[in-house]
mmCIF file of C-alpha atoms and ligand atoms in Angstrom:
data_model
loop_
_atom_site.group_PDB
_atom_site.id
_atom_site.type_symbol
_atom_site.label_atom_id
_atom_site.label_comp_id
_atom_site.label_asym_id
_atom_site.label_seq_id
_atom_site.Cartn_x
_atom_site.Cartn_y
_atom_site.Cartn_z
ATOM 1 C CA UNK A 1 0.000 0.000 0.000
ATOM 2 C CA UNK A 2 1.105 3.436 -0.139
ATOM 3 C CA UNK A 3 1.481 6.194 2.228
ATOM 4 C CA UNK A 4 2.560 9.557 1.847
ATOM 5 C CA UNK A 5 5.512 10.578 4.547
ATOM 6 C CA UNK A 6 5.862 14.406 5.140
ATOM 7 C CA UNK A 7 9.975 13.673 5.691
ATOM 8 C CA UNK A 8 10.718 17.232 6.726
ATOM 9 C CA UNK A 9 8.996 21.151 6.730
ATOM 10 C CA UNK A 10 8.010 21.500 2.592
ATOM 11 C CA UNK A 11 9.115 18.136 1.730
ATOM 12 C CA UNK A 12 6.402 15.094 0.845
ATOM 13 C CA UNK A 13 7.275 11.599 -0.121
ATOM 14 C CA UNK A 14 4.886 8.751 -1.416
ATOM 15 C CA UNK A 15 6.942 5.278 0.174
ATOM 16 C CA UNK A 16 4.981 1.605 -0.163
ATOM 17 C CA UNK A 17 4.777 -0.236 2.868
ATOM 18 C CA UNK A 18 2.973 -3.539 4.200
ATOM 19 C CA UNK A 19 -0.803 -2.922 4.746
ATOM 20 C CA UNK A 20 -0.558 -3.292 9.149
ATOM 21 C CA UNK A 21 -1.219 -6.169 11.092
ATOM 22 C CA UNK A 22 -4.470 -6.095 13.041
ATOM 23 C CA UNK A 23 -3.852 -6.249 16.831
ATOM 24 C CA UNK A 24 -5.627 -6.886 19.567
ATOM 25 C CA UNK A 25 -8.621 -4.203 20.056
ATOM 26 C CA UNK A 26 -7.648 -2.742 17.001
ATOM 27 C CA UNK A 27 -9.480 -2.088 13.919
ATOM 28 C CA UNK A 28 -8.131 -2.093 9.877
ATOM 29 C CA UNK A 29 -9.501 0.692 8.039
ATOM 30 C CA UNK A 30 -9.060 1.399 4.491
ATOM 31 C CA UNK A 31 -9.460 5.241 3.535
ATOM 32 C CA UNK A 32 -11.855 6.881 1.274
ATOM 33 C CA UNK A 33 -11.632 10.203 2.125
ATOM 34 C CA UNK A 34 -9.561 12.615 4.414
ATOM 35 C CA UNK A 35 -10.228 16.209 5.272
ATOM 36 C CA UNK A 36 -7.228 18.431 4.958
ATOM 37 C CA UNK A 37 -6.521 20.788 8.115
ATOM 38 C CA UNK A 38 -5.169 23.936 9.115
ATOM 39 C CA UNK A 39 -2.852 21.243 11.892
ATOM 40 C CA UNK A 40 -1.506 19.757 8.295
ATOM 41 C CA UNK A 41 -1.268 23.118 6.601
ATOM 42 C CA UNK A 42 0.953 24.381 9.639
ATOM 43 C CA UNK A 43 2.814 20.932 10.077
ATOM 44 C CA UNK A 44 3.885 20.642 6.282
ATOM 45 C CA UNK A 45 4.931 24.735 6.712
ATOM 46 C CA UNK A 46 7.121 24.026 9.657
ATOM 47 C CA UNK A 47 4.974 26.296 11.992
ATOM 48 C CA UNK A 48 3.204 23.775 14.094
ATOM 49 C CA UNK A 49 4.746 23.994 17.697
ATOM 50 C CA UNK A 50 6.320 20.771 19.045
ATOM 51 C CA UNK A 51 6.179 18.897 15.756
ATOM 52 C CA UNK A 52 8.764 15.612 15.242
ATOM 53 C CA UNK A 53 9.131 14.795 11.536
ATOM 54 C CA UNK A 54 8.881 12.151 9.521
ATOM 55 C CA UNK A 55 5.114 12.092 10.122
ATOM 56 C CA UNK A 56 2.498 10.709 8.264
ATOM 57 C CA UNK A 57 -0.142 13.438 8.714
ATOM 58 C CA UNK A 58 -4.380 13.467 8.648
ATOM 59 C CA UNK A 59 -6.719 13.241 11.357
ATOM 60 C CA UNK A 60 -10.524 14.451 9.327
ATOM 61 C CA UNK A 61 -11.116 10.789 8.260
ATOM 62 C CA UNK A 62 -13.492 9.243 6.443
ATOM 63 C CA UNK A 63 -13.117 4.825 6.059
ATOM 64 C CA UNK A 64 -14.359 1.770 5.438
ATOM 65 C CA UNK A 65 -14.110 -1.139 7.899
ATOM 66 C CA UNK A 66 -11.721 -3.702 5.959
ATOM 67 C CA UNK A 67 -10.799 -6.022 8.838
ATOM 68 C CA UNK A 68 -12.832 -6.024 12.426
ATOM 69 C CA UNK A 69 -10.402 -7.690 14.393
ATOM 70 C CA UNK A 70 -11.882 -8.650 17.460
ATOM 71 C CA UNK A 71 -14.402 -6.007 17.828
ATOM 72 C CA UNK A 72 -17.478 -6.833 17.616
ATOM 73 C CA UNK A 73 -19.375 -3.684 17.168
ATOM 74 C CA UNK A 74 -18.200 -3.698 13.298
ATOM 75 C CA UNK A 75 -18.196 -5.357 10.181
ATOM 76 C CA UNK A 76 -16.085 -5.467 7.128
ATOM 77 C CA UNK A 77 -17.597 -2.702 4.621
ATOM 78 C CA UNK A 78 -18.841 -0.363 7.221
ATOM 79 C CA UNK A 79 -18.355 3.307 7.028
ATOM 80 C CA UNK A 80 -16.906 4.835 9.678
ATOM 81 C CA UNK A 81 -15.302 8.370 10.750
ATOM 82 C CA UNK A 82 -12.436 8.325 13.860
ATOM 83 C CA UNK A 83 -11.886 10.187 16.954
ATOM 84 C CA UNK A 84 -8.455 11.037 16.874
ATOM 85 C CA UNK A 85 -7.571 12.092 20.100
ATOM 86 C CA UNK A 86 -6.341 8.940 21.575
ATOM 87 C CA UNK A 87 -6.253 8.971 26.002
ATOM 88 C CA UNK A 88 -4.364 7.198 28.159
ATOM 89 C CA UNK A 89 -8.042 6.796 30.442
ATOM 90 C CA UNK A 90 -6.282 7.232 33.511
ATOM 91 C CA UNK A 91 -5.033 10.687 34.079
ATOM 92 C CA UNK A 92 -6.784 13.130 35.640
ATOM 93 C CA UNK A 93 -8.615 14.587 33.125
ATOM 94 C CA UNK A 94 -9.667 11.167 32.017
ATOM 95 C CA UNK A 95 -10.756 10.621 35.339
ATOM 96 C CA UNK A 96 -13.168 12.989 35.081
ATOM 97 C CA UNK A 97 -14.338 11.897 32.049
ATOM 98 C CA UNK A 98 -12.415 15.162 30.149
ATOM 99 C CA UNK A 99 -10.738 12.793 27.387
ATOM 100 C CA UNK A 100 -10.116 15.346 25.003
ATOM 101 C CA UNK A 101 -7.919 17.197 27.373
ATOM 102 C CA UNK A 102 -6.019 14.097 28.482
ATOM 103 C CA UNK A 103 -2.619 14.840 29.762
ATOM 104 C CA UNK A 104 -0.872 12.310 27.598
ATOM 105 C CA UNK A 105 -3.199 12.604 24.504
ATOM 106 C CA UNK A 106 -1.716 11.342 21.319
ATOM 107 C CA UNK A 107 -3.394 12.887 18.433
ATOM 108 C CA UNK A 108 -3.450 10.835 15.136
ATOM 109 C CA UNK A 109 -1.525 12.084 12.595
ATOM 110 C CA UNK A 110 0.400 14.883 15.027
ATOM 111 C CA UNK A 111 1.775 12.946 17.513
ATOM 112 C CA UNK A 112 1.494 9.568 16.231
ATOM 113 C CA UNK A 113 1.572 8.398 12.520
ATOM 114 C CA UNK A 114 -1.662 9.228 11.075
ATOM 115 C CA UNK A 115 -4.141 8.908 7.824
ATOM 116 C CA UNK A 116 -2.441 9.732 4.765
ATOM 117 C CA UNK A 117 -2.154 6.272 3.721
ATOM 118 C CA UNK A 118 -4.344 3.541 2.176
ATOM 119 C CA UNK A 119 -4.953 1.974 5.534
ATOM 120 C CA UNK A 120 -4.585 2.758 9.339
ATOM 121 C CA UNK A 121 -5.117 0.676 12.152
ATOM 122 C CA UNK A 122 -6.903 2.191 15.220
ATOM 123 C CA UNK A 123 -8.066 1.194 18.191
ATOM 124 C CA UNK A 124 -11.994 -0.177 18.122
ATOM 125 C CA UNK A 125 -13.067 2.168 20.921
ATOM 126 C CA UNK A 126 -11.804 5.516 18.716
ATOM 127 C CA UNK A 127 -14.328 4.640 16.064
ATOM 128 C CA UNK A 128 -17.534 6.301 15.610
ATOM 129 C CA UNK A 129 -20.194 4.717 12.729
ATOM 130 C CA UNK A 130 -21.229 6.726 9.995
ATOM 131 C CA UNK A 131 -24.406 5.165 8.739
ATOM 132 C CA UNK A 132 -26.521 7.117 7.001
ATOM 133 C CA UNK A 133 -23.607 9.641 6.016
ATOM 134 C CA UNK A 134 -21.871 9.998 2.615
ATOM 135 C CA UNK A 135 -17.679 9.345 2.799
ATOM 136 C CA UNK A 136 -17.570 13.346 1.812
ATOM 137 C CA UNK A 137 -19.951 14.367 5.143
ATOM 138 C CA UNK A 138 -18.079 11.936 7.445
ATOM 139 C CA UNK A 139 -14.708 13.488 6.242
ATOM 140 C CA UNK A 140 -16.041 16.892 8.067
ATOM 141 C CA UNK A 141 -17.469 15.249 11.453
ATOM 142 C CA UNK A 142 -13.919 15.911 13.159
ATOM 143 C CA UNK A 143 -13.521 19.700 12.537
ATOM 144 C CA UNK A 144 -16.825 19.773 13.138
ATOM 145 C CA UNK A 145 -16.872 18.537 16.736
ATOM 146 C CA UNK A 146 -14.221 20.762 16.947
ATOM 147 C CA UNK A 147 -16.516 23.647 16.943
ATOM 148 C CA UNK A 148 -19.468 21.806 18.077
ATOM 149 C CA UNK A 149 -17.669 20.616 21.226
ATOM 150 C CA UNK A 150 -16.699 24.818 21.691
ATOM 151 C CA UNK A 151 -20.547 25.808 21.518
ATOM 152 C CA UNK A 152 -21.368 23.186 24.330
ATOM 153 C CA UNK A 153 -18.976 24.650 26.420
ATOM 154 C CA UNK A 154 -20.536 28.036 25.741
ATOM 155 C CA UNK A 155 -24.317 26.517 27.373
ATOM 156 C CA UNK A 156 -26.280 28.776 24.940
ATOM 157 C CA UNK A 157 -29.781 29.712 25.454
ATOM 158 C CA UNK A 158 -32.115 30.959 22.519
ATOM 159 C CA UNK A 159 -31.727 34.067 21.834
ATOM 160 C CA UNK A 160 -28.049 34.858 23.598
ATOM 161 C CA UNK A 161 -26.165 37.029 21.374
ATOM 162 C CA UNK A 162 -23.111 35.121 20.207
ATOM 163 C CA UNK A 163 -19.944 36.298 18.579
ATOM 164 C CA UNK A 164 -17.848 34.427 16.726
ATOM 165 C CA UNK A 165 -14.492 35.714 15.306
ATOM 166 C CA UNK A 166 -12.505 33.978 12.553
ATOM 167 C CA UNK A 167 -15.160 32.587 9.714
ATOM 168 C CA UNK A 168 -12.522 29.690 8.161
ATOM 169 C CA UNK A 169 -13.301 25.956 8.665
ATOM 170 C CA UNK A 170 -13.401 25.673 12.422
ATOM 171 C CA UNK A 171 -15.523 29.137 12.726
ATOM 172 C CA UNK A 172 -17.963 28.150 9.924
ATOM 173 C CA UNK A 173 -18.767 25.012 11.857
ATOM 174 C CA UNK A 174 -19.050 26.796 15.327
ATOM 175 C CA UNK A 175 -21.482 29.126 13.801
ATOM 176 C CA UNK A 176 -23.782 26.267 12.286
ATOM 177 C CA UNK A 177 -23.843 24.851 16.044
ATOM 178 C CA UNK A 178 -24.812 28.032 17.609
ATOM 179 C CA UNK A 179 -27.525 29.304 15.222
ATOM 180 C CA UNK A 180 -28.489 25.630 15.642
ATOM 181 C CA UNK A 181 -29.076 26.232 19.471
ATOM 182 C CA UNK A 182 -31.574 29.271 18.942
ATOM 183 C CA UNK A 183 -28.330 31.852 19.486
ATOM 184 C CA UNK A 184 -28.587 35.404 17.170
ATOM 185 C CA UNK A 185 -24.899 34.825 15.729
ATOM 186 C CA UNK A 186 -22.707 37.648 15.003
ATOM 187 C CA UNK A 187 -19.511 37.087 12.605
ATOM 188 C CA UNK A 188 -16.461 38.793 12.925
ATOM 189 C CA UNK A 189 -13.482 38.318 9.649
ATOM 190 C CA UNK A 190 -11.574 40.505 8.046
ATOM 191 C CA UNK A 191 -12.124 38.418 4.698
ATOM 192 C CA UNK A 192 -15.146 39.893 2.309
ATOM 193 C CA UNK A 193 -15.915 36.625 0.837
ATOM 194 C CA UNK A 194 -16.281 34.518 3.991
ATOM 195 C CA UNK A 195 -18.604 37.095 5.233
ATOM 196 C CA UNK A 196 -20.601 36.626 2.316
ATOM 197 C CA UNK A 197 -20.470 33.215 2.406
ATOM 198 C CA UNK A 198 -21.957 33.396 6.197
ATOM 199 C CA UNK A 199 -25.054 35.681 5.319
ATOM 200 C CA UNK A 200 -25.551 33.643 2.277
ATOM 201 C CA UNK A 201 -25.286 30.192 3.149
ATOM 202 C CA UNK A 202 -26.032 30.622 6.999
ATOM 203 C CA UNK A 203 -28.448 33.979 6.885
ATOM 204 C CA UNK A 204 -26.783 35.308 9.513
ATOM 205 C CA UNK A 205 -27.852 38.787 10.012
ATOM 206 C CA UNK A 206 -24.527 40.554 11.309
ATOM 207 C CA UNK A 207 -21.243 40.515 10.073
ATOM 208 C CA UNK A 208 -18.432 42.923 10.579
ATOM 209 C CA UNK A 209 -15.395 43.373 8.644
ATOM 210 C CA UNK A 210 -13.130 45.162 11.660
ATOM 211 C CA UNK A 211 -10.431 46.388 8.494
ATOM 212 C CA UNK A 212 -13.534 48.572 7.650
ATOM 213 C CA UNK A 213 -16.154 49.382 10.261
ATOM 214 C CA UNK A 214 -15.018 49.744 14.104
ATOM 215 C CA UNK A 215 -16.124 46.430 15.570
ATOM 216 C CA UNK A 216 -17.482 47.660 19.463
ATOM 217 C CA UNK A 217 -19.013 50.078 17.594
ATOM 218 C CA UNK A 218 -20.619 47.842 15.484
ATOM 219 C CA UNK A 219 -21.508 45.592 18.453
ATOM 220 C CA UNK A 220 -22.910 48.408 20.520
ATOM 221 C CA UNK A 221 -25.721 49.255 17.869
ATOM 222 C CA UNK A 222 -26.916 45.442 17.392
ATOM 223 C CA UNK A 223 -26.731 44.733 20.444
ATOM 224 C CA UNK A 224 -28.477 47.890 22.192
ATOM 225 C CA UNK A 225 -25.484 48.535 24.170
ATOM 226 C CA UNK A 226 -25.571 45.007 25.752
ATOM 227 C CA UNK A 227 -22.685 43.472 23.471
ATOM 228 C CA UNK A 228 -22.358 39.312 23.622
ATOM 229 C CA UNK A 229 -23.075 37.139 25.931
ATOM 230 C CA UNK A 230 -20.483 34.635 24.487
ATOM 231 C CA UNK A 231 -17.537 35.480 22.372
ATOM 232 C CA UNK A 232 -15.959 32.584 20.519
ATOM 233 C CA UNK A 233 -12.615 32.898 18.983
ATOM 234 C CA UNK A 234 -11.745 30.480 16.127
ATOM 235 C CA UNK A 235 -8.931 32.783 14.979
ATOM 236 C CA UNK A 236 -6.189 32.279 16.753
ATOM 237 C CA UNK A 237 -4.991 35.473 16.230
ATOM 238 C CA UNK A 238 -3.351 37.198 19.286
ATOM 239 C CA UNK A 239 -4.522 40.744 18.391
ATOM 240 C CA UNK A 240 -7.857 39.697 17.624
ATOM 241 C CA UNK A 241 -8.305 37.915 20.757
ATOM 242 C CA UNK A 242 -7.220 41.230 23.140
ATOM 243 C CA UNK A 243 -9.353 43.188 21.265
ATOM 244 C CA UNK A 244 -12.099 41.149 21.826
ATOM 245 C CA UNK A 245 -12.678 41.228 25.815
ATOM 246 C CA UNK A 246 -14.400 44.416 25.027
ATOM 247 C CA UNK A 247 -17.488 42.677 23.313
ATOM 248 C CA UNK A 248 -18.089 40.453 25.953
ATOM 249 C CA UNK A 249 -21.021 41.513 27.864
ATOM 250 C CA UNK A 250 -21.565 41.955 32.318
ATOM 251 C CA UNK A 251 -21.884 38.096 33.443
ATOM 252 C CA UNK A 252 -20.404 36.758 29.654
ATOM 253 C CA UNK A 253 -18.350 33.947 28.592
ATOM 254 C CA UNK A 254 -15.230 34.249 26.581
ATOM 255 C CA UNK A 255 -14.199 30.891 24.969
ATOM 256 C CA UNK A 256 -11.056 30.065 22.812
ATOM 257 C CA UNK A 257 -11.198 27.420 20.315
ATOM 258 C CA UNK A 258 -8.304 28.766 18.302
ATOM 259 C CA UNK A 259 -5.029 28.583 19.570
ATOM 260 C CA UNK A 260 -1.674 31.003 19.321
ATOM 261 C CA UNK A 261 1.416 30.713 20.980
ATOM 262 C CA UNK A 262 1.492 34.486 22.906
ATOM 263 C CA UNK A 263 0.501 35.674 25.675
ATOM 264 C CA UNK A 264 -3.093 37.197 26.505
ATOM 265 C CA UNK A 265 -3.700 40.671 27.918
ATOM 266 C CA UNK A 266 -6.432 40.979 29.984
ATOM 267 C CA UNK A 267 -7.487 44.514 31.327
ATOM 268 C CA UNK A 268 -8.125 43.643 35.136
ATOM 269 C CA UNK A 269 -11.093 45.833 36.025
ATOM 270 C CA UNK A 270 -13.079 45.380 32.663
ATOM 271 C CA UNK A 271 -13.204 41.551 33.415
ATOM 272 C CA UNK A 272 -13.756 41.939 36.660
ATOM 273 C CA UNK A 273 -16.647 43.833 36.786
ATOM 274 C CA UNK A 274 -18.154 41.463 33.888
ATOM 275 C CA UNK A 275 -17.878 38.909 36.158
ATOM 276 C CA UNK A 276 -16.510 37.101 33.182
ATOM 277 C CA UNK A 277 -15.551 33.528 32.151
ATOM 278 C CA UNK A 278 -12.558 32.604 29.863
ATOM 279 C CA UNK A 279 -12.388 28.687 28.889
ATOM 280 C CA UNK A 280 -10.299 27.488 26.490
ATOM 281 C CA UNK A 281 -12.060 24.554 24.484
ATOM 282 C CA UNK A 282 -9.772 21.800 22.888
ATOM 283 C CA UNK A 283 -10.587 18.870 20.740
ATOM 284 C CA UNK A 284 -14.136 17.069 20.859
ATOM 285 C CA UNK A 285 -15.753 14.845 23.262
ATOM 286 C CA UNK A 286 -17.368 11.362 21.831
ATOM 287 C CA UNK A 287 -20.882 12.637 22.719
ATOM 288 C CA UNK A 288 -19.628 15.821 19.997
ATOM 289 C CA UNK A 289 -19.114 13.755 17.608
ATOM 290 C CA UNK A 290 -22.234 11.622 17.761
ATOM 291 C CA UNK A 291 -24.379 15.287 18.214
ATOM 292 C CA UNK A 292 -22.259 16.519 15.028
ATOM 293 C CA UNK A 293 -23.525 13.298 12.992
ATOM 294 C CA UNK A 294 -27.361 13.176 14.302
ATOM 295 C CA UNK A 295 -27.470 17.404 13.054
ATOM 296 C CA UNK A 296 -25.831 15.888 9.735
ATOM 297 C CA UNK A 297 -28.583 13.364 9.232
ATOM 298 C CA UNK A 298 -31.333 15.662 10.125
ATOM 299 C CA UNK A 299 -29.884 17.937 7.386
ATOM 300 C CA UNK A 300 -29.331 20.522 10.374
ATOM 301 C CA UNK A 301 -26.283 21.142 8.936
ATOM 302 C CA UNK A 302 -24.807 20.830 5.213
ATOM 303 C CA UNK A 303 -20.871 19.750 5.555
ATOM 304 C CA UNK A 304 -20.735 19.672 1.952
ATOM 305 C CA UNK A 305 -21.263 23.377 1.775
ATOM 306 C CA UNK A 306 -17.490 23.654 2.997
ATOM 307 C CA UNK A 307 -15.916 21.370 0.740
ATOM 308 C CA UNK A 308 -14.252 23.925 -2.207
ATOM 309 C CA UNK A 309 -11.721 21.496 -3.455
ATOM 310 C CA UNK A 310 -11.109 17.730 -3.878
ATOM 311 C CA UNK A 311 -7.403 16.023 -4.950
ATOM 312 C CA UNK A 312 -6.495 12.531 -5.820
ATOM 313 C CA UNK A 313 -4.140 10.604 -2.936
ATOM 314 C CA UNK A 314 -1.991 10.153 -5.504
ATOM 315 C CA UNK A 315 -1.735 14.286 -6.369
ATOM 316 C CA UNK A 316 -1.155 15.238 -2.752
ATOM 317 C CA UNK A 317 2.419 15.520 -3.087
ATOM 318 C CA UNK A 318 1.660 17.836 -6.345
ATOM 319 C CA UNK A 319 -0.356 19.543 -5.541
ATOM 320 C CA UNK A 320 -0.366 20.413 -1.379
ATOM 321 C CA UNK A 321 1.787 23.849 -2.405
ATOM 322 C CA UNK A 322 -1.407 25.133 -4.172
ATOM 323 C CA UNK A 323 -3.524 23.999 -1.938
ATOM 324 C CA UNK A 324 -1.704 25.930 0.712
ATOM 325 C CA UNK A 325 -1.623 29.093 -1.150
ATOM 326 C CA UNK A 326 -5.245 29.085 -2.192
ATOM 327 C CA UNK A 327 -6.205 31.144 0.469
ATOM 328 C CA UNK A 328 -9.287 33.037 -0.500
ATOM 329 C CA UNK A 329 -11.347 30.647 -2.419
ATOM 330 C CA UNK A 330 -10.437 27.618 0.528
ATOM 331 C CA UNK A 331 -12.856 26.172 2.613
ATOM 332 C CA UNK A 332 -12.064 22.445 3.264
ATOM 333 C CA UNK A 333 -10.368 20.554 0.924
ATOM 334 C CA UNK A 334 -10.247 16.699 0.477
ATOM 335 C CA UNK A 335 -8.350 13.916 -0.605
ATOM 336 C CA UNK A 336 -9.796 11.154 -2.086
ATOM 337 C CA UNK A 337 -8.774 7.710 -2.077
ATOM 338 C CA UNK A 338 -11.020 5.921 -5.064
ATOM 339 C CA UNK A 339 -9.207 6.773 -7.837
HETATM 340 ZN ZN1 ZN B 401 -8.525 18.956 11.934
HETATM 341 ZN ZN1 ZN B 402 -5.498 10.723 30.155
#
């Protein structure tokens, strides 16, 4: 079988290897289709903190049960999306239950080896069935729980004014969950077409462009004065996440699903008087992922909407430089494994 080994920053090689062995409690899987991530984007650039190379990269998987093992919840032929934050179950945030913020997490294809290969072994309890889904849908349940798990941490009630800053991958599906939860969404990006995008494809009402219009501002006329409840920030941007304190609202929640490397400034007295939260939010939970695929079947939300460009396995090495300059007109982009 193939796989395709990033060897070093900007450098991709396509090596054949022996399809693995099946151990116990582990699961073959061969790949149809993987979603391509800002964590492989950053990893392949040399910019992703803590990194070890060679690495096989891709987590956003999308599969088809070739070889059960022992497990008995699946067949050969089933389809099947991963959870690829893999927990040691006995530290103390798996203790509590907290998996995704294990303290010796390996994450699949950034720590550990992961999905840009024909098949990957996992372990049976990391997979999560994906009947009724299409191979493209179940390729976007992962960075989907990623924002889906960030919007349960926010507890949203209907009608809580919600902002949500950054509108790429990770932001679009954060602001699916929330308008899905009754919130009035307001969408923060300094990009003109994904603003567009979000009133056209999502309706939502509000969207500020802070390159153009002042943002609190803004925020102060929608929002009578009161500014949001919740701010979520899918940016990762260390400027954008100071300035943005000043839209929470008196007893609001600030949560961080993006991640920089900096330090935050927080003005003392204006979160203090708030009586403000800040959470950071950090992978997905199982019961994310199986909310992410019951909104999916209910047509709650439309992952395809996302997906702007599709590339053969074998093209990846080709054509990953375009892919990473593409900017503007990128959504999600994935790889296919068919043909
Ligand atoms: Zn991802
Ligand atoms: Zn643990």
């Amino acid at each position: 079988m193939k796989a395709l080994v990033c060897n070093t920053p900007g450098e991709f090689s396509y090596i054949n290897k022996e399809i693995p062995s099946v151990e116990d409690g582990m699961v073959l899987l061969r790949m149809k289709r993987l979603g391509i991530c800002g964590t492989d984007y950053h990893a392949f650039e040399g910019t992703q903190p803590f990194f070890e190379y060679p690495r096989i990269l891709g987590h956003e998987i999308a599969a088809e049960v070739a070889n059960a093992g022992t497990s008995t919840n699946f067949k050969p032929g089933d389809l099947v999306t991963v959870s690829p934050y893999f927990s040691c179950g006995t530290c103390i945030a798996c203790r509590s239950g907290r998996t995704n913020c294990c303290v010796n997490i390996k994450v699949f294809g950034v720590h550990i080896d992961g999905a840009m290969q024909e098949y990957i072994t996992v372990p049976a309890s990391a997979i999560v069935s994906g009947e009724g889904l299409t191979v493209d849908e179940l390729a976007l349940v992962e960075p989907l729980a990623i924002g889906a798990h960030g919007v349960s941490l926010a507890q949203l009630n209907k009608g809580d004014t919600v902002v949500i800053l950054g509108a790429g991958p990770i932001g679009l599906g954060t602001i699916a969950f929330a308008k899905i939860s009754g919130a009035e969404v307001i969408v923060i990006d300094v990009n003109d077409n994904r603003l567009s995008f979000c009133r056209e494809r999502f309706g939502i009402a509000h969207t500020i462009n802070p390159l153009k219009e002042d943002p609190l501002e803004q925020l102060s006329l929608i929002t009578n004065g009161e500014f949001a409840k919740v701010v979520i920030d899918c940016t990762g941007n260390l400027t954008a996440i100071n300035n943005a304190f000043r839209f929470l609202a008196h007893t609001g929640k600030f949560i961080m699903i993006g991640l920089q490397k900096g330090t935050i400034q927080v003005v003392h007295p204006e979160f203090h008087k708030r009586e403000a939260v800040l959470m950071s939010s950090r992978n997905a939970l199982p019961h994310d992922f199986a909310y992410v695929i019951d909104c999916i079947r209910k047509g709650l939300i439309k992952p395809l909407d996302f997906v702007t460009h599709t590339v053969s396995f074998t093209q990846v090495k080709e054509q990953f430089n375009q892919l990473l300059t593409a900017n503007d007109s990128l959504i999600k982009a994935l790889i296919r494994f068919d043909e």
